[in-house]
Short mmCIF file of C-alpha atoms and ligand atoms in Angstrom, two decimals:
data_model
loop_
_atom_site.label_atom_id
_atom_site.label_comp_id
_atom_site.label_asym_id
_atom_site.label_seq_id
_atom_site.Cartn_x
_atom_site.Cartn_y
_atom_site.Cartn_z
CA UNK A 1 16.78 -16.93 29.08
CA UNK A 2 14.45 -19.75 29.06
CA UNK A 3 14.50 -21.83 32.11
CA UNK A 4 15.60 -25.33 31.67
CA UNK A 5 16.97 -24.70 28.18
CA UNK A 6 19.60 -26.84 26.60
CA UNK A 7 21.90 -24.04 26.16
CA UNK A 8 22.50 -22.80 29.97
CA UNK A 9 24.55 -19.73 29.04
CA UNK A 10 27.26 -20.83 31.72
CA UNK A 11 28.32 -23.70 29.76
CA UNK A 12 28.52 -21.58 26.38
CA UNK A 13 32.23 -20.77 26.59
CA UNK A 14 33.24 -24.35 26.37
CA UNK A 15 30.60 -25.11 23.96
CA UNK A 16 31.67 -25.08 20.04
CA UNK A 17 29.64 -22.76 18.16
CA UNK A 18 26.93 -24.22 15.80
CA UNK A 19 27.84 -21.14 13.46
CA UNK A 20 30.90 -18.77 13.48
CA UNK A 21 30.92 -16.19 11.04
CA UNK A 22 34.30 -13.74 11.05
CA UNK A 23 34.98 -10.33 9.12
CA UNK A 24 32.21 -10.77 6.82
CA UNK A 25 31.84 -8.07 4.44
CA UNK A 26 29.44 -7.35 1.16
CA UNK A 27 28.99 -4.03 -0.67
CA UNK A 28 26.47 -3.11 -3.21
CA UNK A 29 27.82 -0.28 -5.14
CA UNK A 30 28.55 2.31 -2.97
CA UNK A 31 26.49 0.82 0.13
CA UNK A 32 28.48 -1.07 2.43
CA UNK A 33 25.85 -3.71 3.51
CA UNK A 34 28.11 -5.67 5.97
CA UNK A 35 31.43 -4.37 7.10
CA UNK A 36 33.58 -7.16 9.07
CA UNK A 37 30.55 -8.82 10.58
CA UNK A 38 31.42 -11.08 13.32
CA UNK A 39 28.45 -13.40 14.45
CA UNK A 40 28.30 -16.57 16.58
CA UNK A 41 25.39 -18.99 17.26
CA UNK A 42 25.22 -21.61 19.62
CA UNK A 43 23.59 -25.07 19.42
CA UNK A 44 20.13 -25.02 20.65
CA UNK A 45 20.02 -21.26 21.09
CA UNK A 46 17.86 -18.38 19.78
CA UNK A 47 19.59 -15.40 18.69
CA UNK A 48 17.76 -12.26 17.97
CA UNK A 49 19.34 -10.17 15.22
CA UNK A 50 18.40 -6.39 15.37
CA UNK A 51 19.17 -3.11 14.08
CA UNK A 52 17.82 -0.15 12.30
CA UNK A 53 16.47 -0.48 8.63
CA UNK A 54 19.03 -0.93 6.32
CA UNK A 55 21.63 -2.10 9.11
CA UNK A 56 22.55 -5.18 6.96
CA UNK A 57 20.59 -8.02 8.87
CA UNK A 58 18.84 -9.20 5.64
CA UNK A 59 21.90 -9.10 3.91
CA UNK A 60 23.67 -11.65 6.28
CA UNK A 61 20.60 -13.51 6.11
CA UNK A 62 20.90 -13.87 2.56
CA UNK A 63 24.73 -14.58 2.93
CA UNK A 64 23.98 -17.41 5.12
CA UNK A 65 21.08 -18.69 2.75
CA UNK A 66 23.52 -18.66 -0.08
CA UNK A 67 21.60 -16.03 -1.87
CA UNK A 68 24.37 -13.56 -1.72
CA UNK A 69 28.17 -14.25 -2.11
CA UNK A 70 29.88 -12.35 0.32
CA UNK A 71 33.10 -10.09 -0.66
CA UNK A 72 35.28 -11.42 1.93
CA UNK A 73 35.04 -13.22 5.31
CA UNK A 74 34.85 -16.72 6.73
CA UNK A 75 31.87 -18.95 7.67
CA UNK A 76 32.13 -22.04 9.84
CA UNK A 77 29.54 -24.60 10.70
CA UNK A 78 30.21 -26.92 13.74
CA UNK A 79 33.82 -26.11 13.60
CA UNK A 80 34.15 -26.43 9.56
CA UNK A 81 34.87 -24.15 7.11
CA UNK A 82 31.70 -23.72 4.55
CA UNK A 83 31.01 -22.01 1.50
CA UNK A 84 27.21 -21.19 1.46
CA UNK A 85 26.85 -19.64 -1.93
CA UNK A 86 24.96 -20.64 -4.07
CA UNK A 87 21.80 -21.59 -2.15
CA UNK A 88 21.88 -25.54 -2.88
CA UNK A 89 25.25 -25.50 -0.95
CA UNK A 90 23.52 -23.60 1.83
CA UNK A 91 20.64 -26.11 2.01
CA UNK A 92 23.06 -29.06 2.05
CA UNK A 93 24.81 -27.35 5.04
CA UNK A 94 21.72 -27.34 7.06
CA UNK A 95 20.63 -24.03 6.65
CA UNK A 96 16.63 -23.12 6.23
CA UNK A 97 15.38 -19.50 5.99
CA UNK A 98 12.10 -17.78 6.24
CA UNK A 99 12.81 -14.71 4.19
CA UNK A 100 11.60 -11.17 4.95
CA UNK A 101 9.68 -11.01 1.57
CA UNK A 102 7.56 -14.14 1.08
CA UNK A 103 8.78 -16.34 -1.47
CA UNK A 104 5.97 -18.95 -2.12
CA UNK A 105 4.64 -19.21 -5.60
CA UNK A 106 1.48 -17.56 -5.74
CA UNK A 107 0.02 -19.64 -8.66
CA UNK A 108 0.83 -22.83 -7.12
CA UNK A 109 -1.38 -24.68 -4.43
CA UNK A 110 -0.51 -24.67 -0.84
CA UNK A 111 0.33 -28.21 -0.85
CA UNK A 112 2.78 -27.78 -3.96
CA UNK A 113 4.42 -25.01 -2.23
CA UNK A 114 4.96 -26.80 0.92
CA UNK A 115 7.37 -29.17 -0.99
CA UNK A 116 8.81 -26.96 -3.59
CA UNK A 117 12.65 -26.64 -3.89
CA UNK A 118 13.20 -29.50 -1.40
CA UNK A 119 15.88 -32.18 -2.31
CA UNK A 120 14.60 -35.86 -2.03
CA UNK A 121 10.89 -35.21 -2.32
CA UNK A 122 9.80 -37.93 -4.59
CA UNK A 123 8.41 -36.38 -7.67
CA UNK A 124 5.60 -39.21 -8.09
CA UNK A 125 4.34 -38.57 -4.67
CA UNK A 126 0.71 -39.32 -4.77
CA UNK A 127 -1.48 -36.07 -4.44
CA UNK A 128 -3.40 -37.90 -1.58
CA UNK A 129 -0.22 -38.44 0.38
CA UNK A 130 0.93 -34.93 -0.49
CA UNK A 131 -2.43 -33.54 0.94
CA UNK A 132 -2.07 -35.57 3.99
CA UNK A 133 1.50 -34.27 4.71
CA UNK A 134 0.29 -30.64 3.66
CA UNK A 135 -2.58 -30.91 6.41
CA UNK A 136 -0.13 -31.88 9.12
CA UNK A 137 2.24 -29.11 8.38
CA UNK A 138 -0.54 -26.65 8.07
CA UNK A 139 -1.91 -27.65 11.49
CA UNK A 140 1.65 -27.11 13.18
CA UNK A 141 1.35 -23.30 12.19
CA UNK A 142 -2.39 -23.01 12.92
CA UNK A 143 -3.61 -23.00 9.45
CA UNK A 144 -6.02 -26.04 9.74
CA UNK A 145 -8.70 -24.10 8.09
CA UNK A 146 -7.00 -23.84 4.87
CA UNK A 147 -7.42 -26.46 2.17
CA UNK A 148 -4.06 -27.84 0.86
CA UNK A 149 -5.45 -27.58 -2.63
CA UNK A 150 -5.96 -23.59 -2.45
CA UNK A 151 -4.08 -21.39 -4.58
CA UNK A 152 -1.44 -19.55 -2.63
CA UNK A 153 -2.38 -15.94 -4.21
CA UNK A 154 -5.93 -16.65 -2.32
CA UNK A 155 -4.05 -16.28 1.12
CA UNK A 156 -3.96 -13.35 3.12
CA UNK A 157 -0.38 -11.93 4.03
CA UNK A 158 -0.36 -13.40 7.31
CA UNK A 159 -1.48 -16.89 6.03
CA UNK A 160 1.57 -16.62 3.39
CA UNK A 161 3.63 -15.90 6.23
CA UNK A 162 2.52 -18.66 8.29
CA UNK A 163 2.96 -20.98 5.23
CA UNK A 164 6.67 -19.83 4.85
CA UNK A 165 7.06 -21.06 8.36
CA UNK A 166 5.24 -24.49 7.40
CA UNK A 167 7.80 -24.86 4.38
CA UNK A 168 10.46 -24.58 6.75
CA UNK A 169 9.43 -27.29 9.08
CA UNK A 170 9.61 -29.93 6.32
CA UNK A 171 13.50 -29.25 6.16
CA UNK A 172 15.75 -31.07 8.56
CA UNK A 173 18.06 -28.21 9.08
CA UNK A 174 20.51 -27.42 12.08
CA UNK A 175 20.22 -23.42 11.47
CA UNK A 176 16.95 -21.96 11.10
CA UNK A 177 16.48 -18.20 10.10
CA UNK A 178 13.52 -16.11 10.52
CA UNK A 179 13.80 -12.78 8.94
CA UNK A 180 10.66 -10.90 10.44
CA UNK A 181 8.33 -13.72 10.58
CA UNK A 182 5.82 -11.98 12.42
CA UNK A 183 5.91 -8.55 10.65
CA UNK A 184 2.69 -9.33 9.15
CA UNK A 185 0.96 -11.24 12.03
CA UNK A 186 -1.67 -10.35 14.74
CA UNK A 187 -0.93 -11.45 18.27
CA UNK A 188 -2.54 -14.71 17.96
CA UNK A 189 -0.42 -15.92 15.03
CA UNK A 190 2.82 -14.32 16.76
CA UNK A 191 1.94 -16.61 19.76
CA UNK A 192 1.72 -19.51 17.29
CA UNK A 193 5.04 -18.72 15.69
CA UNK A 194 7.11 -18.14 18.91
CA UNK A 195 5.89 -21.52 20.10
CA UNK A 196 6.92 -23.03 17.02
CA UNK A 197 10.40 -21.51 17.13
CA UNK A 198 10.54 -22.35 21.19
CA UNK A 199 9.89 -26.16 19.96
CA UNK A 200 12.44 -25.98 17.23
CA UNK A 201 15.27 -24.78 19.50
CA UNK A 202 14.38 -27.09 22.36
CA UNK A 203 15.08 -29.81 19.75
CA UNK A 204 18.37 -28.50 19.61
CA UNK A 205 18.35 -26.69 16.43
CA UNK A 206 20.03 -23.07 16.46
CA UNK A 207 17.69 -20.04 15.30
CA UNK A 208 18.54 -16.55 14.32
CA UNK A 209 15.55 -14.59 14.96
CA UNK A 210 15.14 -10.67 12.90
CA UNK A 211 12.59 -8.61 14.26
CA UNK A 212 11.46 -4.76 14.81
CA UNK A 213 9.16 -6.07 17.59
CA UNK A 214 11.25 -5.95 20.41
CA UNK A 215 9.22 -7.23 23.28
CA UNK A 216 9.10 -10.56 21.20
CA UNK A 217 13.04 -10.59 21.77
CA UNK A 218 12.71 -11.07 25.35
CA UNK A 219 10.15 -14.01 25.00
CA UNK A 220 12.02 -15.83 22.82
CA UNK A 221 15.78 -14.83 22.58
CA UNK A 222 18.90 -16.25 24.40
CA UNK A 223 21.04 -13.76 23.31
CA UNK A 224 20.97 -10.48 21.19
CA UNK A 225 23.20 -9.37 18.32
CA UNK A 226 22.83 -5.86 17.14
CA UNK A 227 23.76 -4.50 13.59
CA UNK A 228 24.51 -0.77 13.28
CA UNK A 229 25.43 0.55 9.95
CA UNK A 230 26.64 -2.88 8.54
CA UNK A 231 29.02 -3.54 11.51
CA UNK A 232 28.00 -5.96 14.49
CA UNK A 233 28.32 -5.35 18.27
CA UNK A 234 29.13 -7.93 20.62
CA UNK A 235 26.40 -10.20 21.37
CA UNK A 236 24.64 -9.85 24.74
CA UNK A 237 22.48 -12.21 26.85
CA UNK A 238 18.94 -11.10 26.83
CA UNK A 239 18.75 -11.37 30.76
CA UNK A 240 21.30 -8.58 30.94
CA UNK A 241 19.15 -6.22 28.94
CA UNK A 242 15.49 -4.65 28.66
CA UNK A 243 13.82 -2.87 25.70
CA UNK A 244 15.41 0.57 26.32
CA UNK A 245 18.98 -0.82 26.36
CA UNK A 246 18.25 -2.48 23.22
CA UNK A 247 16.97 0.42 21.67
CA UNK A 248 20.02 2.54 22.81
CA UNK A 249 22.23 -0.26 21.27
CA UNK A 250 20.38 -0.25 17.90
CA UNK A 251 20.02 3.78 17.65
CA UNK A 252 23.39 4.64 19.41
CA UNK A 253 21.36 7.20 21.33
CA UNK A 254 18.29 7.08 23.67
CA UNK A 255 14.74 7.39 22.00
CA UNK A 256 13.10 10.20 23.80
CA UNK A 257 9.46 9.34 22.83
CA UNK A 258 7.93 6.75 20.65
CA UNK A 259 4.44 8.42 20.69
CA UNK A 260 4.20 12.07 20.09
CA UNK A 261 1.52 14.25 22.26
CA UNK A 262 -1.94 14.24 21.07
CA UNK A 263 -3.57 17.37 19.73
CA UNK A 264 -6.76 18.80 20.26
CA UNK A 265 -9.75 17.63 18.14
CA UNK A 266 -11.75 19.55 15.85
CA UNK A 267 -15.59 19.90 16.74
CA UNK A 268 -17.30 18.73 13.52
CA UNK A 269 -17.27 15.45 11.94
CA UNK A 270 -14.68 15.28 9.04
CA UNK A 271 -15.73 11.92 7.99
CA UNK A 272 -19.21 10.22 8.89
CA UNK A 273 -19.48 6.49 8.34
CA UNK A 274 -22.92 5.37 8.64
CA UNK A 275 -24.07 1.78 8.50
CA UNK A 276 -21.16 0.79 6.37
CA UNK A 277 -21.49 -2.76 5.06
CA UNK A 278 -18.57 -4.45 3.03
CA UNK A 279 -17.19 -7.78 2.50
CA UNK A 280 -15.47 -9.13 5.51
CA UNK A 281 -18.05 -7.32 7.87
CA UNK A 282 -21.39 -9.21 9.08
CA UNK A 283 -22.68 -6.12 10.73
CA UNK A 284 -22.80 -2.54 9.81
CA UNK A 285 -20.35 -0.32 11.10
CA UNK A 286 -20.70 3.38 12.20
CA UNK A 287 -18.28 5.72 13.39
CA UNK A 288 -17.06 9.32 13.00
CA UNK A 289 -13.75 11.11 12.38
CA UNK A 290 -13.00 14.46 13.62
CA UNK A 291 -10.45 16.82 12.16
CA UNK A 292 -7.25 16.01 14.00
CA UNK A 293 -8.08 12.66 15.03
CA UNK A 294 -6.60 9.14 14.69
CA UNK A 295 -8.86 6.42 14.83
CA UNK A 296 -7.27 3.10 15.51
CA UNK A 297 -9.00 -0.10 14.36
CA UNK A 298 -7.92 -3.18 15.73
CA UNK A 299 -8.77 -6.89 15.86
CA UNK A 300 -7.32 -10.29 14.98
CA UNK A 301 -6.68 -11.60 11.31
CA UNK A 302 -10.07 -11.24 9.50
CA UNK A 303 -11.73 -9.31 12.31
CA UNK A 304 -13.02 -6.52 10.11
CA UNK A 305 -10.50 -3.88 10.91
CA UNK A 306 -8.85 -4.00 7.49
CA UNK A 307 -12.33 -4.59 5.68
CA UNK A 308 -13.53 -1.10 6.89
CA UNK A 309 -10.18 0.72 5.74
CA UNK A 310 -10.45 -1.19 2.41
CA UNK A 311 -14.15 -0.37 1.86
CA UNK A 312 -13.53 3.29 2.69
CA UNK A 313 -10.66 3.50 0.20
CA UNK A 314 -13.08 2.01 -2.60
CA UNK A 315 -10.95 -0.83 -3.03
CA UNK A 316 -13.93 -3.46 -2.72
CA UNK A 317 -17.47 -4.19 -3.60
CA UNK A 318 -20.25 -4.38 -3.00
CA UNK A 319 -20.37 -1.71 -0.45
CA UNK A 320 -23.59 -0.25 1.00
CA UNK A 321 -24.38 2.56 3.80
CA UNK A 322 -23.36 6.09 3.80
CA UNK A 323 -20.10 7.85 4.01
CA UNK A 324 -20.04 11.61 4.32
CA UNK A 325 -16.70 13.57 3.82
CA UNK A 326 -17.18 17.24 4.89
CA UNK A 327 -21.03 16.45 4.88
CA UNK A 328 -21.19 15.38 1.30
CA UNK A 329 -21.67 11.99 0.36
CA UNK A 330 -18.70 10.05 -0.74
CA UNK A 331 -18.69 7.59 -3.44
CA UNK A 332 -16.92 4.32 -2.47
CA UNK A 333 -17.33 2.93 -5.92
CA UNK A 334 -13.72 3.08 -7.14
CA UNK A 335 -10.18 3.97 -5.69
CA UNK A 336 -10.12 6.55 -8.31
CA UNK A 337 -13.37 8.22 -6.91
CA UNK A 338 -12.07 8.26 -3.41
CA UNK A 339 -8.84 9.52 -4.39
CA UNK A 340 -10.30 12.64 -6.14
CA UNK A 341 -12.17 13.64 -2.87
CA UNK A 342 -8.77 13.32 -1.22
CA UNK A 343 -8.70 9.85 0.53
CA UNK A 344 -5.07 8.47 0.57
CA UNK A 345 -4.97 4.69 1.12
CA UNK A 346 -2.02 2.81 2.11
CA UNK A 347 -2.09 -0.95 1.73
CA UNK A 348 -0.60 -3.30 4.32
CA UNK A 349 0.76 -5.18 1.22
CA UNK A 350 3.50 -3.16 -0.31
CA UNK A 351 4.57 -5.89 -2.57
CA UNK A 352 1.11 -6.15 -4.04
CA UNK A 353 0.00 -2.62 -4.49
CA UNK A 354 2.27 -0.20 -2.26
CA UNK A 355 5.33 0.47 -4.26
CA UNK A 356 6.79 -0.15 -7.60
CA UNK A 357 10.04 -2.17 -7.10
CA UNK A 358 11.77 -1.39 -10.35
CA UNK A 359 10.70 2.29 -10.18
CA UNK A 360 13.31 4.85 -8.39
CA UNK A 361 12.12 6.12 -4.99
CA UNK A 362 11.61 9.51 -6.32
CA UNK A 363 9.11 8.04 -8.75
CA UNK A 364 7.40 6.06 -5.87
CA UNK A 365 7.20 9.04 -3.68
CA UNK A 366 5.47 11.05 -6.34
CA UNK A 367 3.29 8.59 -7.90
CA UNK A 368 0.16 9.92 -6.07
CA UNK A 369 0.66 13.52 -6.82
CA UNK A 370 3.08 13.71 -10.00
CA UNK A 371 0.15 15.49 -11.86
CA UNK A 372 -0.05 18.15 -9.70
CA UNK A 373 3.38 19.15 -10.96
CA UNK A 374 2.70 19.04 -14.49
CA UNK A 375 2.04 21.79 -16.71
CA UNK A 376 0.31 20.95 -19.72
CA UNK A 377 0.97 17.14 -19.50
CA UNK A 378 4.75 17.89 -18.97
CA UNK A 379 6.08 16.83 -15.58
CA UNK A 380 8.09 19.44 -14.02
CA UNK A 381 11.23 17.59 -12.96
CA UNK A 382 12.27 20.25 -10.79
CA UNK A 383 8.87 20.30 -8.77
CA UNK A 384 8.83 16.58 -8.75
CA UNK A 385 12.44 16.57 -7.29
CA UNK A 386 11.79 19.10 -4.67
CA UNK A 387 8.85 17.65 -3.10
CA UNK A 388 10.18 14.20 -3.26
CA UNK A 389 13.14 15.26 -1.77
CA UNK A 390 11.23 17.25 1.01
CA UNK A 391 9.01 14.07 1.67
CA UNK A 392 12.38 11.88 1.81
CA UNK A 393 14.17 14.12 4.34
CA UNK A 394 11.00 14.32 6.66
CA UNK A 395 10.79 10.57 6.63
CA UNK A 396 14.49 9.71 7.12
CA UNK A 397 14.78 8.42 3.59
CA UNK A 398 18.33 9.06 2.13
CA UNK A 399 17.80 12.05 -0.06
CA UNK A 400 20.97 11.05 -1.98
CA UNK A 401 19.51 7.76 -3.03
CA UNK A 402 16.48 9.27 -4.67
CA UNK A 403 17.44 7.71 -8.15
CA UNK A 404 17.62 4.15 -6.50
CA UNK A 405 15.11 1.55 -7.59
CA UNK A 406 12.88 0.76 -4.39
CA UNK A 407 13.63 -2.83 -4.86
CA UNK A 408 17.08 -2.35 -3.56
CA UNK A 409 15.97 -0.78 -0.39
CA UNK A 410 15.93 -2.60 2.84
CA UNK A 411 12.36 -3.91 3.93
CA UNK A 412 11.69 -1.02 6.28
CA UNK A 413 12.57 1.77 4.08
CA UNK A 414 10.41 0.30 1.57
CA UNK A 415 7.65 0.65 3.96
CA UNK A 416 8.64 4.55 4.35
CA UNK A 417 8.49 5.15 0.88
CA UNK A 418 4.97 3.36 0.73
CA UNK A 419 3.70 5.61 3.69
CA UNK A 420 5.43 8.72 2.51
CA UNK A 421 4.52 8.89 -0.97
CA UNK A 422 0.77 9.99 0.00
CA UNK A 423 1.95 13.10 1.99
CA UNK A 424 2.64 15.03 -1.13
CA UNK A 425 -0.91 14.37 -2.37
CA UNK A 426 -2.26 16.60 0.51
CA UNK A 427 -5.07 14.33 1.52
CA UNK A 428 -8.00 15.21 3.74
CA UNK A 429 -8.26 11.73 5.09
CA UNK A 430 -5.36 9.02 5.27
CA UNK A 431 -6.31 5.39 5.61
CA UNK A 432 -3.39 3.20 6.60
CA UNK A 433 -3.15 -0.43 7.07
CA UNK A 434 -0.13 -1.65 9.37
CA UNK A 435 1.71 1.52 8.85
CA UNK A 436 4.97 0.63 10.68
CA UNK A 437 5.25 -3.03 9.97
CA UNK A 438 9.14 -3.74 9.47
CA UNK A 439 9.83 -0.17 10.35
CA UNK A 440 12.68 0.19 13.25
CA UNK A 441 11.97 1.83 16.44
CA UNK A 442 13.72 5.17 15.34
CA UNK A 443 11.70 5.59 11.93
CA UNK A 444 8.73 4.30 13.52
CA UNK A 445 8.57 7.41 16.12
CA UNK A 446 9.10 9.67 13.09
CA UNK A 447 6.24 8.22 11.36
CA UNK A 448 4.18 8.55 14.50
CA UNK A 449 5.29 12.09 14.61
CA UNK A 450 4.59 12.76 11.18
CA UNK A 451 1.10 11.42 11.42
CA UNK A 452 0.40 13.64 14.15
CA UNK A 453 1.85 16.67 12.29
CA UNK A 454 -0.84 15.80 9.49
CA UNK A 455 -3.57 15.91 12.28
CA UNK A 456 -2.62 19.49 13.65
CA UNK A 457 -2.86 20.45 9.88
CA UNK A 458 -6.67 18.93 10.19
CA UNK A 459 -6.61 15.85 8.49
CA UNK A 460 -8.24 12.69 9.73
CA UNK A 461 -6.65 9.46 10.02
CA UNK A 462 -7.69 5.90 10.32
CA UNK A 463 -5.06 3.21 11.14
CA UNK A 464 -5.79 -0.43 10.82
CA UNK A 465 -3.40 -2.19 13.11
CA UNK A 466 -2.74 -5.38 14.81
CA UNK A 467 0.08 -3.98 17.13
CA UNK A 468 -1.52 -3.38 20.33
CA UNK A 469 1.20 -0.87 21.38
CA UNK A 470 0.80 1.10 18.29
CA UNK A 471 -3.00 1.24 18.61
CA UNK A 472 -2.95 2.36 22.43
CA UNK A 473 0.00 4.84 21.96
CA UNK A 474 -1.08 6.59 18.70
CA UNK A 475 -4.70 6.51 18.60
CA UNK A 476 -7.25 8.89 19.97
CA UNK A 477 -10.03 6.78 19.69
CA UNK A 478 -9.80 2.88 19.53
CA UNK A 479 -12.34 0.61 17.79
CA UNK A 480 -11.98 -3.37 18.32
CA UNK A 481 -13.33 -5.77 15.79
CA UNK A 482 -14.26 -9.45 16.13
CA UNK A 483 -15.23 -11.54 13.40
CA UNK A 484 -16.64 -8.87 11.11
CA UNK A 485 -18.23 -6.89 14.12
CA UNK A 486 -17.26 -3.54 15.68
CA UNK A 487 -17.27 -4.79 19.39
CA UNK A 488 -16.12 -1.57 21.09
CA UNK A 489 -15.14 2.04 20.35
CA UNK A 490 -14.12 4.34 22.96
CA UNK A 491 -11.59 7.25 23.75
CA UNK A 492 -8.03 5.91 24.15
CA UNK A 493 -8.06 6.99 27.79
CA UNK A 494 -10.72 4.46 28.65
CA UNK A 495 -8.56 1.43 27.29
CA UNK A 496 -5.66 -0.08 29.07
CA UNK A 497 -3.53 -3.01 27.29
CA UNK A 498 -5.37 -5.69 29.18
CA UNK A 499 -8.72 -4.40 28.36
CA UNK A 500 -7.85 -4.07 24.77
CA UNK A 501 -6.11 -7.51 24.24
CA UNK A 502 -9.50 -8.92 26.11
CA UNK A 503 -11.66 -7.21 23.66
CA UNK A 504 -9.50 -8.16 20.58
CA UNK A 505 -9.72 -11.92 21.49
CA UNK A 506 -13.43 -11.54 22.51
CA UNK A 507 -15.45 -14.50 24.00
CA UNK A 508 -12.41 -16.78 22.87
CA UNK A 509 -10.57 -15.92 25.72
CA UNK A 510 -11.68 -18.00 28.44
N1 LIG B 1 20.43 -5.77 -4.07
C1 LIG B 1 20.84 -4.82 -3.46
N2 LIG B 1 21.38 -3.46 -4.20
C2 LIG B 1 21.58 -2.46 -3.72
N3 LIG B 1 21.77 -2.34 -2.29
C3 LIG B 1 21.21 -3.25 -1.60
C4 LIG B 1 20.71 -4.18 -2.25
N4 LIG B 1 20.32 -5.33 -1.19
C5 LIG B 1 20.74 -4.40 -0.01
N5 LIG B 1 20.97 -3.17 -0.21
C6 LIG B 1 21.31 -2.13 0.74
O1 LIG B 1 22.12 -2.90 1.77
C7 LIG B 1 21.77 -2.19 3.19
C8 LIG B 1 21.44 -3.28 4.06
O2 LIG B 1 20.26 -3.77 3.63
P1 LIG B 1 19.58 -4.95 4.40
O3 LIG B 1 18.22 -5.17 3.60
O4 LIG B 1 20.51 -6.15 4.76
O5 LIG B 1 18.83 -4.35 5.98
P2 LIG B 1 17.93 -4.82 6.95
O6 LIG B 1 18.89 -4.72 8.34
O7 LIG B 1 17.64 -5.95 6.70
O8 LIG B 1 16.82 -3.70 6.87
P3 LIG B 1 15.44 -3.90 7.49
O9 LIG B 1 15.25 -3.82 8.73
O10 LIG B 1 14.84 -2.39 6.74
O11 LIG B 1 15.01 -5.07 6.62
C9 LIG B 1 20.90 -1.09 2.61
O12 LIG B 1 21.29 0.18 2.70
C10 LIG B 1 20.00 -1.82 1.47
O13 LIG B 1 19.70 -0.58 0.93
MG1 LIG B 2 15.62 -6.83 6.49
#
């Protein structure tokens, strides 16, 4: 509980709820996304909404934002029954949302996006005023460096997410909903988002905060509601809980180990990176990956950690330096060239290049290796089915839903498909950016275990991640980056959380 918070818990019982949801249900085909859900939100309160991937969190968010019509159930705002569908009604009722999948229009400018879709924005607003207003909003979320005239498609994923939050500030809403606003962000930006949300709640607005990053919950939420398989558990004050208790509520069981045991590393180098230079790096980078090794690269937004991964994947040019795979020089000229040598790459942005939303799970899972189950140009349906099924079951993807379009999956399940599809390609080296973004704790543990299994088979893995706990728990070797430079590289045992955070912030930390 935040000290001095307007909603002091004790007075809560007498207080009229800002939002009251009763026995809300929503079904998609044969998936019961919400099953008689109860949900309550008080004025000035931050409520964390938690649950495994597919538990129904985003479905509730979509109902409240008027994007989805519920099958049954009632919703009250400040004591009055409301209909929130379609979204214009939800807006009028004072609900504003930052959705899980960003929704800015990429071909418009930042300034235009900031005032899009808002009632009451004068259409003849002078560009100069628009610009000034946009600048204020951008600086509120720490995007001072972005020119309001920039096209949104030029922004990084993190910047887009911060832009979404800036968009929400424009609206004078009573109920603010954030669906995984920090999934794409590094520590620095997360701080900013949490500060913005605290301020909004202190002003008396009510906030629903969806996340898989559980430590955040204890920094920002007054209470916690957990969804399990479309059903709601009664809300609990955060002060009564800890991370383990929340995990047990989410999974319905205890989580034994988050990070699997490390294995032994091969003696020879698998991948040698020598004086690599690429866009986003201001100094050449050198390091070695041994068979069985996970090298974690970490830093703030734009630090260069992702730049290294993208260069090794053959995604960018110009690139210079030498990279040897099994002592043979590797051409980084193109994605096709690196893929051919067994370099698998899983991008941080599954929406742009990770998955094909309209294709089935099976087609997505088999896309990197489908040719290997083809005979004379014909794809073996059986081969594809068997191998996809195998990957799906290893990754806790529902095997019965392999024909479902990936776009219909919950966010975290889409991420599992994006990572899992590379397993069938039998790579030598896996390059991963933010591999567990939006993935629930249970599935995250499974992904980590799987990466370790690959290591045991002699693979080398590079993970670029902004999640400090992940980098520390998963990696054998950790390299930190700051503004385009590799600043330190050491075995995991020589790092602590503090040392890692300090190195990542570098001289910025006073
Ligand atoms: N448009 C749709 N068509 C079919 N099924 C859907 C659709 N939208 C959601 N679902 C299903 O409803 C269930 C709940 O999904 P939802 O997106 O609410 O989960 P979530 O709790 O937000 O998960 P995550 O943590 O992964 O984001 C899932 O099984 C999902 O596949
Ligand atoms: Mg979701």
